[in-house]
PDB file of C-alpha atoms in Angstrom:
ATOM      1  CA  MET V   1      -0.934 -42.133  31.619  1.00 48.00           C
ATOM      2  CA  SER V   2       2.420 -41.611  33.281  1.00 48.00           C
ATOM      3  CA  ASN V   3       4.347 -38.350  33.213  1.00 50.00           C
ATOM      4  CA  GLU V   4       7.083 -40.103  31.249  1.00 52.00           C
ATOM      5  CA  VAL V   5       4.653 -41.043  28.461  1.00 48.00           C
ATOM      6  CA  LEU V   6       3.231 -37.506  28.387  1.00 42.00           C
ATOM      7  CA  THR V   7       6.716 -36.058  28.132  1.00 54.00           C
ATOM      8  CA  THR V   8       7.554 -38.444  25.285  1.00 56.00           C
ATOM      9  CA  ASN V   9       4.352 -37.542  23.421  1.00 56.00           C
ATOM     10  CA  ASN V  10       5.036 -33.834  23.867  1.00 71.00           C
ATOM     11  CA  SER V  11       8.572 -34.278  22.590  1.00 84.00           C
ATOM     12  CA  LEU V  12       7.305 -36.101  19.498  1.00 90.00           C
ATOM     13  CA  LEU V  13       4.749 -33.349  18.911  1.00 90.00           C
ATOM     14  CA  TYR V  14       7.448 -30.678  19.160  1.00 92.00           C
ATOM     15  CA  ILE V  15       9.680 -32.592  16.751  1.00 93.00           C
ATOM     16  CA  LEU V  16       6.834 -32.950  14.236  1.00 95.00           C
ATOM     17  CA  ALA V  17       5.680 -29.334  14.522  1.00 95.00           C
ATOM     18  CA  PHE V  18       8.973 -27.494  14.826  1.00 96.00           C
ATOM     19  CA  ILE V  19      11.538 -29.678  13.069  1.00 96.00           C
ATOM     20  CA  ILE V  20       9.914 -32.000  10.532  1.00 96.00           C
ATOM     21  CA  PHE V  21       7.094 -29.701   9.409  1.00 98.00           C
ATOM     22  CA  PRO V  22       9.352 -26.653   8.770  1.00 98.00           C
ATOM     23  CA  TYR V  23      11.489 -28.754   6.411  1.00 98.00           C
ATOM     24  CA  ILE V  24       8.368 -30.079   4.653  1.00 98.00           C
ATOM     25  CA  SER V  25       7.061 -26.518   4.394  1.00 98.00           C
ATOM     26  CA  LEU V  26      10.253 -25.136   2.863  1.00 97.00           C
ATOM     27  CA  THR V  27      10.423 -28.068   0.428  1.00 97.00           C
ATOM     28  CA  LEU V  28       6.858 -27.369  -0.720  1.00 96.00           C
ATOM     29  CA  PHE V  29       7.683 -23.670  -0.946  1.00 95.00           C
ATOM     30  CA  ILE V  30      10.752 -24.117  -3.164  1.00 95.00           C
ATOM     31  CA  PHE V  31       9.553 -26.936  -5.417  1.00 94.00           C
ATOM     32  CA  GLY V  32       6.002 -25.577  -5.519  1.00 92.00           C
ATOM     33  CA  ILE V  33       7.262 -22.286  -6.935  1.00 90.00           C
ATOM     34  CA  ILE V  34       9.438 -24.088  -9.499  1.00 90.00           C
ATOM     35  CA  TYR V  35       6.503 -26.294 -10.508  1.00 88.00           C
ATOM     36  CA  ARG V  36       4.150 -23.317 -10.814  1.00 86.00           C
ATOM     37  CA  PHE V  37       6.588 -21.410 -13.030  1.00 81.00           C
ATOM     38  CA  LYS V  38       7.333 -24.460 -15.183  1.00 84.00           C
ATOM     39  CA  THR V  39       3.762 -25.616 -15.706  1.00 83.00           C
ATOM     40  CA  ASN V  40       1.651 -22.464 -15.561  1.00 71.00           C
ATOM     41  CA  SER V  41       3.784 -19.328 -15.453  1.00 62.00           C
ATOM     42  CA  PHE V  42       0.908 -17.100 -16.589  1.00 56.00           C
ATOM     43  CA  SER V  43      -0.937 -17.895 -13.353  1.00 58.00           C
ATOM     44  CA  VAL V  44       1.850 -16.351 -11.263  1.00 59.00           C
ATOM     45  CA  SER V  45      -0.074 -13.213 -10.391  1.00 56.00           C
ATOM     46  CA  SER V  46      -2.464 -11.896  -7.775  1.00 55.00           C
ATOM     47  CA  LEU V  47      -5.424 -12.416 -10.148  1.00 55.00           C
ATOM     48  CA  SER V  48      -6.640  -8.939  -9.275  1.00 55.00           C
ATOM     49  CA  SER V  49     -10.333  -8.361  -8.614  1.00 53.00           C
ATOM     50  CA  GLN V  50      -9.965  -4.584  -8.841  1.00 48.00           C
ATOM     51  CA  LEU V  51     -12.180  -4.373 -11.932  1.00 45.00           C
ATOM     52  CA  LEU V  52     -14.965  -6.107 -10.007  1.00 47.00           C
ATOM     53  CA  GLU V  53     -14.854  -3.718  -7.031  1.00 51.00           C
ATOM     54  CA  ASN V  54     -12.418  -0.932  -6.337  1.00 65.00           C
ATOM     55  CA  ARG V  55     -13.504   1.206  -3.394  1.00 75.00           C
ATOM     56  CA  VAL V  56     -13.184  -1.312  -0.531  1.00 82.00           C
ATOM     57  CA  LEU V  57     -10.119  -2.815  -2.211  1.00 83.00           C
ATOM     58  CA  PHE V  58      -8.422   0.595  -2.179  1.00 84.00           C
ATOM     59  CA  PHE V  59      -8.711   0.989   1.603  1.00 86.00           C
ATOM     60  CA  ALA V  60      -7.892  -2.680   2.227  1.00 88.00           C
ATOM     61  CA  SER V  61      -4.776  -2.491   0.058  1.00 88.00           C
ATOM     62  CA  ILE V  62      -3.559   0.745   1.633  1.00 90.00           C
ATOM     63  CA  SER V  63      -3.973  -0.644   5.168  1.00 92.00           C
ATOM     64  CA  TRP V  64      -2.496  -4.032   4.365  1.00 92.00           C
ATOM     65  CA  HIS V  65       0.411  -3.223   2.059  1.00 89.00           C
ATOM     66  CA  PHE V  66       1.898  -0.311   4.011  1.00 91.00           C
ATOM     67  CA  ALA V  67       1.686  -2.298   7.249  1.00 94.00           C
ATOM     68  CA  ILE V  68       3.000  -5.559   5.790  1.00 93.00           C
ATOM     69  CA  LEU V  69       6.046  -3.825   4.314  1.00 91.00           C
ATOM     70  CA  GLY V  70       6.945  -2.534   7.773  1.00 92.00           C
ATOM     71  CA  THR V  71       6.329  -5.964   9.277  1.00 94.00           C
ATOM     72  CA  ILE V  72       8.518  -7.734   6.720  1.00 93.00           C
ATOM     73  CA  PHE V  73      11.290  -5.164   7.193  1.00 93.00           C
ATOM     74  CA  THR V  74      11.227  -5.645  10.970  1.00 92.00           C
ATOM     75  CA  HIS V  75      11.259  -9.443  10.772  1.00 94.00           C
ATOM     76  CA  VAL V  76      14.022  -9.601   8.153  1.00 94.00           C
ATOM     77  CA  THR V  77      16.295  -7.138   9.958  1.00 93.00           C
ATOM     78  CA  THR V  78      15.652  -8.894  13.281  1.00 92.00           C
ATOM     79  CA  PHE V  79      16.597 -12.206  11.677  1.00 94.00           C
ATOM     80  CA  LEU V  80      19.799 -10.693  10.254  1.00 94.00           C
ATOM     81  CA  PHE V  81      20.710  -8.572  13.292  1.00 93.00           C
ATOM     82  CA  PRO V  82      19.033 -10.188  16.332  1.00 90.00           C
ATOM     83  CA  SER V  83      21.436  -8.697  18.884  1.00 90.00           C
ATOM     84  CA  PHE V  84      20.749  -5.160  17.684  1.00 90.00           C
ATOM     85  CA  TRP V  85      16.984  -5.546  18.072  1.00 86.00           C
ATOM     86  CA  ALA V  86      17.292  -7.398  21.388  1.00 84.00           C
ATOM     87  CA  ASN V  87      19.443  -4.596  22.804  1.00 86.00           C
ATOM     88  CA  LEU V  88      17.104  -1.962  21.370  1.00 84.00           C
ATOM     89  CA  ALA V  89      14.188  -3.626  23.162  1.00 79.00           C
ATOM     90  CA  ARG V  90      15.949  -2.955  26.474  1.00 80.00           C
ATOM     91  CA  THR V  91      16.318   0.789  25.907  1.00 82.00           C
ATOM     92  CA  PRO V  92      13.845   3.644  26.557  1.00 81.00           C
ATOM     93  CA  TYR V  93      12.866   3.356  22.867  1.00 78.00           C
ATOM     94  CA  HIS V  94      11.229   0.039  23.651  1.00 79.00           C
ATOM     95  CA  LYS V  95       7.750   1.395  24.457  1.00 81.00           C
ATOM     96  CA  PRO V  96       7.435   3.746  21.449  1.00 86.00           C
ATOM     97  CA  LEU V  97       8.452   0.854  19.193  1.00 84.00           C
ATOM     98  CA  GLU V  98       5.778  -1.335  20.762  1.00 86.00           C
ATOM     99  CA  TYR V  99       3.173   1.382  20.162  1.00 89.00           C
ATOM    100  CA  ILE V 100       4.234   1.548  16.515  1.00 90.00           C
ATOM    101  CA  GLY V 101       4.016  -2.246  16.337  1.00 90.00           C
ATOM    102  CA  SER V 102       0.487  -2.122  17.745  1.00 92.00           C
ATOM    103  CA  ILE V 103      -0.553   0.434  15.122  1.00 95.00           C
ATOM    104  CA  VAL V 104       0.952  -1.702  12.363  1.00 95.00           C
ATOM    105  CA  ALA V 105      -0.843  -4.823  13.656  1.00 95.00           C
ATOM    106  CA  THR V 106      -4.134  -2.909  13.818  1.00 96.00           C
ATOM    107  CA  LEU V 107      -3.712  -1.785  10.201  1.00 96.00           C
ATOM    108  CA  LEU V 108      -3.037  -5.375   9.161  1.00 97.00           C
ATOM    109  CA  ILE V 109      -6.203  -6.561  10.914  1.00 97.00           C
ATOM    110  CA  ILE V 110      -8.268  -3.782   9.310  1.00 96.00           C
ATOM    111  CA  GLY V 111      -6.861  -4.656   5.893  1.00 95.00           C
ATOM    112  CA  LEU V 112      -7.654  -8.354   6.312  1.00 96.00           C
ATOM    113  CA  LEU V 113     -11.175  -7.654   7.590  1.00 96.00           C
ATOM    114  CA  LEU V 114     -11.831  -5.480   4.541  1.00 94.00           C
ATOM    115  CA  TYR V 115     -10.506  -8.204   2.245  1.00 92.00           C
ATOM    116  CA  MET V 116     -12.818 -10.695   3.983  1.00 94.00           C
ATOM    117  CA  TYR V 117     -15.758  -8.308   3.678  1.00 92.00           C
ATOM    118  CA  ARG V 118     -15.205  -8.027  -0.091  1.00 90.00           C
ATOM    119  CA  ARG V 119     -14.992 -11.791  -0.493  1.00 90.00           C
ATOM    120  CA  ALA V 120     -18.121 -12.421   1.591  1.00 90.00           C
ATOM    121  CA  PHE V 121     -20.514  -9.579   0.781  1.00 88.00           C
ATOM    122  CA  ILE V 122     -19.702  -8.081  -2.626  1.00 86.00           C
ATOM    123  CA  SER V 123     -21.369 -10.423  -5.084  1.00 83.00           C
ATOM    124  CA  GLU V 124     -19.079  -9.695  -8.038  1.00 83.00           C
ATOM    125  CA  VAL V 125     -16.045 -10.630  -5.936  1.00 83.00           C
ATOM    126  CA  THR V 126     -17.762 -13.540  -4.171  1.00 85.00           C
ATOM    127  CA  LYS V 127     -18.366 -15.252  -7.518  1.00 86.00           C
ATOM    128  CA  THR V 128     -14.628 -15.357  -8.224  1.00 84.00           C
ATOM    129  CA  THR V 129     -13.593 -16.292  -4.675  1.00 86.00           C
ATOM    130  CA  THR V 130     -12.150 -19.764  -4.162  1.00 88.00           C
ATOM    131  CA  PHE V 131     -11.716 -21.953  -1.105  1.00 90.00           C
ATOM    132  CA  GLY V 132      -7.987 -21.235  -1.375  1.00 89.00           C
ATOM    133  CA  ASP V 133      -8.641 -17.505  -1.027  1.00 91.00           C
ATOM    134  CA  TRP V 134     -10.365 -18.074   2.307  1.00 94.00           C
ATOM    135  CA  ILE V 135      -7.573 -20.356   3.515  1.00 95.00           C
ATOM    136  CA  VAL V 136      -5.046 -17.621   2.701  1.00 94.00           C
ATOM    137  CA  LEU V 137      -7.033 -14.984   4.591  1.00 95.00           C
ATOM    138  CA  LEU V 138      -7.484 -17.315   7.579  1.00 97.00           C
ATOM    139  CA  VAL V 139      -3.765 -18.167   7.753  1.00 97.00           C
ATOM    140  CA  LEU V 140      -2.816 -14.493   7.491  1.00 97.00           C
ATOM    141  CA  MET V 141      -5.326 -13.492  10.180  1.00 97.00           C
ATOM    142  CA  ILE V 142      -4.012 -16.176  12.560  1.00 98.00           C
ATOM    143  CA  GLN V 143      -0.480 -14.954  11.917  1.00 97.00           C
ATOM    144  CA  VAL V 144      -1.331 -11.324  12.629  1.00 97.00           C
ATOM    145  CA  LEU V 145      -3.440 -12.047  15.727  1.00 97.00           C
ATOM    146  CA  THR V 146      -0.867 -14.365  17.306  1.00 96.00           C
ATOM    147  CA  GLY V 147       1.920 -11.892  16.596  1.00 94.00           C
ATOM    148  CA  PHE V 148      -0.139  -9.059  18.060  1.00 94.00           C
ATOM    149  CA  GLY V 149      -1.030 -11.256  21.041  1.00 94.00           C
ATOM    150  CA  GLN V 150       2.633 -11.685  21.946  1.00 92.00           C
ATOM    151  CA  LEU V 151       3.038  -7.920  21.954  1.00 88.00           C
ATOM    152  CA  LEU V 152      -0.112  -7.212  23.965  1.00 88.00           C
ATOM    153  CA  PHE V 153      -0.138  -9.904  26.634  1.00 88.00           C
ATOM    154  CA  TYR V 154       3.512 -10.608  27.375  1.00 85.00           C
ATOM    155  CA  GLU V 155       5.910  -8.124  28.904  1.00 77.00           C
ATOM    156  CA  ASN V 156       8.874  -9.371  26.887  1.00 77.00           C
ATOM    157  CA  GLY V 157       6.827 -10.426  23.877  1.00 76.00           C
ATOM    158  CA  SER V 158       8.848  -8.244  21.534  1.00 78.00           C
ATOM    159  CA  LEU V 159      11.946 -10.267  22.473  1.00 83.00           C
ATOM    160  CA  PHE V 160      10.464 -13.656  21.620  1.00 88.00           C
ATOM    161  CA  PHE V 161      11.484 -13.442  17.973  1.00 90.00           C
ATOM    162  CA  SER V 162      15.022 -12.107  18.383  1.00 89.00           C
ATOM    163  CA  GLU V 163      15.992 -14.227  21.401  1.00 90.00           C
ATOM    164  CA  HIS V 164      14.096 -17.461  20.748  1.00 92.00           C
ATOM    165  CA  ALA V 165      12.779 -17.783  17.195  1.00 94.00           C
ATOM    166  CA  VAL V 166      15.929 -16.540  15.457  1.00 95.00           C
ATOM    167  CA  PRO V 167      18.287 -19.068  17.149  1.00 95.00           C
ATOM    168  CA  TRP V 168      15.736 -21.801  16.410  1.00 97.00           C
ATOM    169  CA  LEU V 169      15.551 -20.743  12.742  1.00 97.00           C
ATOM    170  CA  TYR V 170      19.341 -20.595  12.519  1.00 96.00           C
ATOM    171  CA  SER V 171      19.471 -24.147  13.870  1.00 96.00           C
ATOM    172  CA  LEU V 172      17.021 -25.275  11.170  1.00 96.00           C
ATOM    173  CA  PHE V 173      18.904 -23.576   8.339  1.00 96.00           C
ATOM    174  CA  THR V 174      22.221 -25.042   9.484  1.00 96.00           C
ATOM    175  CA  PHE V 175      20.618 -28.518   9.642  1.00 95.00           C
ATOM    176  CA  ASN V 176      21.247 -28.759  13.352  1.00 95.00           C
ATOM    177  CA  PRO V 177      17.663 -28.298  14.621  1.00 94.00           C
ATOM    178  CA  ASN V 178      17.203 -27.390  18.260  1.00 94.00           C
ATOM    179  CA  ILE V 179      13.700 -26.852  19.626  1.00 93.00           C
ATOM    180  CA  GLU V 180      14.924 -26.014  23.117  1.00 93.00           C
ATOM    181  CA  TYR V 181      15.002 -22.339  22.082  1.00 94.00           C
ATOM    182  CA  ILE V 182      11.211 -22.182  21.768  1.00 93.00           C
ATOM    183  CA  LYS V 183      10.041 -25.011  24.021  1.00 90.00           C
ATOM    184  CA  ASP V 184       9.239 -22.796  27.019  1.00 89.00           C
ATOM    185  CA  LEU V 185       7.507 -20.029  25.068  1.00 92.00           C
ATOM    186  CA  PRO V 186       3.743 -19.486  25.487  1.00 93.00           C
ATOM    187  CA  LEU V 187       1.308 -21.295  23.208  1.00 94.00           C
ATOM    188  CA  VAL V 188       0.513 -18.139  21.220  1.00 95.00           C
ATOM    189  CA  SER V 189       4.179 -17.846  20.211  1.00 95.00           C
ATOM    190  CA  LYS V 190       4.406 -21.474  19.140  1.00 95.00           C
ATOM    191  CA  LEU V 191       1.236 -21.089  17.090  1.00 96.00           C
ATOM    192  CA  HIS V 192       2.702 -17.952  15.487  1.00 97.00           C
ATOM    193  CA  PHE V 193       5.897 -19.763  14.481  1.00 97.00           C
ATOM    194  CA  PHE V 194       4.101 -22.922  13.291  1.00 97.00           C
ATOM    195  CA  ASN V 195       1.565 -20.927  11.299  1.00 98.00           C
ATOM    196  CA  ALA V 196       4.388 -19.045   9.561  1.00 97.00           C
ATOM    197  CA  PHE V 197       5.501 -22.334   8.018  1.00 98.00           C
ATOM    198  CA  VAL V 198       1.894 -23.139   7.076  1.00 98.00           C
ATOM    199  CA  PHE V 199       1.980 -19.849   5.166  1.00 96.00           C
ATOM    200  CA  PHE V 200       5.144 -20.820   3.278  1.00 96.00           C
ATOM    201  CA  ALA V 201       3.744 -24.282   2.514  1.00 96.00           C
ATOM    202  CA  ILE V 202       0.572 -22.967   0.850  1.00 95.00           C
ATOM    203  CA  LEU V 203       2.059 -19.875  -0.808  1.00 92.00           C
ATOM    204  CA  PRO V 204       3.043 -21.484  -4.160  1.00 91.00           C
ATOM    205  CA  PHE V 205      -0.468 -22.861  -4.653  1.00 89.00           C
ATOM    206  CA  THR V 206      -2.420 -19.648  -4.038  1.00 88.00           C
ATOM    207  CA  ARG V 207      -2.659 -16.116  -5.408  1.00 83.00           C
ATOM    208  CA  LEU V 208      -0.061 -15.143  -2.773  1.00 82.00           C
ATOM    209  CA  ILE V 209       2.608 -16.353  -5.175  1.00 82.00           C
ATOM    210  CA  HIS V 210       2.565 -12.864  -6.708  1.00 75.00           C
ATOM    211  CA  ILE V 211       4.668 -11.569  -3.789  1.00 76.00           C
ATOM    212  CA  ILE V 212       7.750 -13.382  -5.081  1.00 75.00           C
ATOM    213  CA  VAL V 213       7.501 -11.813  -8.536  1.00 68.00           C
ATOM    214  CA  LEU V 214       9.286  -8.474  -8.736  1.00 58.00           C
ATOM    215  CA  PRO V 215       9.100  -6.490 -11.997  1.00 54.00           C
ATOM    216  CA  ILE V 216      12.902  -6.163 -12.160  1.00 52.00           C
ATOM    217  CA  PRO V 217      13.117  -6.691 -15.978  1.00 56.00           C
ATOM    218  CA  TYR V 218      11.093  -3.498 -16.382  1.00 53.00           C
ATOM    219  CA  ILE V 219      14.227  -1.564 -15.383  1.00 52.00           C
ATOM    220  CA  TRP V 220      16.067  -2.458 -18.604  1.00 59.00           C
ATOM    221  CA  ARG V 221      13.197  -3.462 -20.882  1.00 59.00           C
ATOM    222  CA  ASN V 222      12.664  -1.345 -23.992  1.00 63.00           C
ATOM    223  CA  TYR V 223       9.736   1.017 -24.019  1.00 58.00           C
ATOM    224  CA  VAL V 224       6.504  -0.403 -25.320  1.00 58.00           C
ATOM    225  CA  VAL V 225       5.306   1.696 -28.243  1.00 60.00           C
ATOM    226  CA  ILE V 226       1.551   1.769 -28.646  1.00 61.00           C
ATOM    227  CA  LYS V 227       0.128   2.987 -31.929  1.00 65.00           C
ATOM    228  CA  TRP V 228      -3.493   3.749 -32.513  1.00 64.00           C
ATOM    229  CA  PHE V 229      -4.944   3.318 -35.979  1.00 65.00           C
ATOM    230  CA  LYS V 230      -8.153   5.006 -36.986  1.00 64.00           C
ATOM    231  CA  LYS V 231     -10.517   2.831 -38.878  1.00 62.00           C
ATOM    232  CA  GLU V 232     -11.051   4.370 -42.294  1.00 58.00           C
ATOM    233  CA  GLU V 233     -14.609   5.258 -43.036  1.00 57.00           C
ATOM    234  CA  ALA V 234     -16.186   3.362 -45.877  1.00 55.00           C
ATOM    235  CA  ILE V 235     -16.757   5.441 -48.999  1.00 53.00           C
TER     236      ILE V 235
END
């Protein structure tokens, strides 16, 4: 096979993975959420298994939720202010921030491993575990490991998002897609970015949909008054 054919095949693969698939993913994300709310709004929850087992869930939730909030904050602010984070990564604060990122990634991995342990080895939870639950955990683990891998194995790994992924995402959102921004990145980075869109594609069809539901109406909702009535004893 000639180099020209290989180059053409690679270009087609890049177009499918980093232009066409992201648009498919976002379409599934938006219309999947609308469909879920319209057809089965009561299923829009995490379907908690806390009543089935609480101890492992407590440590898993603490590790996962505190770390994921920090991760989301970092990604969102980097997307909104890429120059700020890129410049910060070139200051003496760069190393301490990487250490913090490593701690956060470790907490995420611990949280996911504990979630997997519950699903696999605690019988009460295993009985309620679906194939979709395992897909969610697998996608999340791939996302965390590939993100952590960029930080661990590449000297400028912390710059990949701000200097490469953000311009690529901007090009997608402005309907002027340009994969040149990420074409020369290592495989682990490409897998990280591709897997992120896998996450968005499956989110509306799994228990992960609960992350888009914020209890905002509780701010202005009237208090719920609960009255207890004693059953009168028969005479």
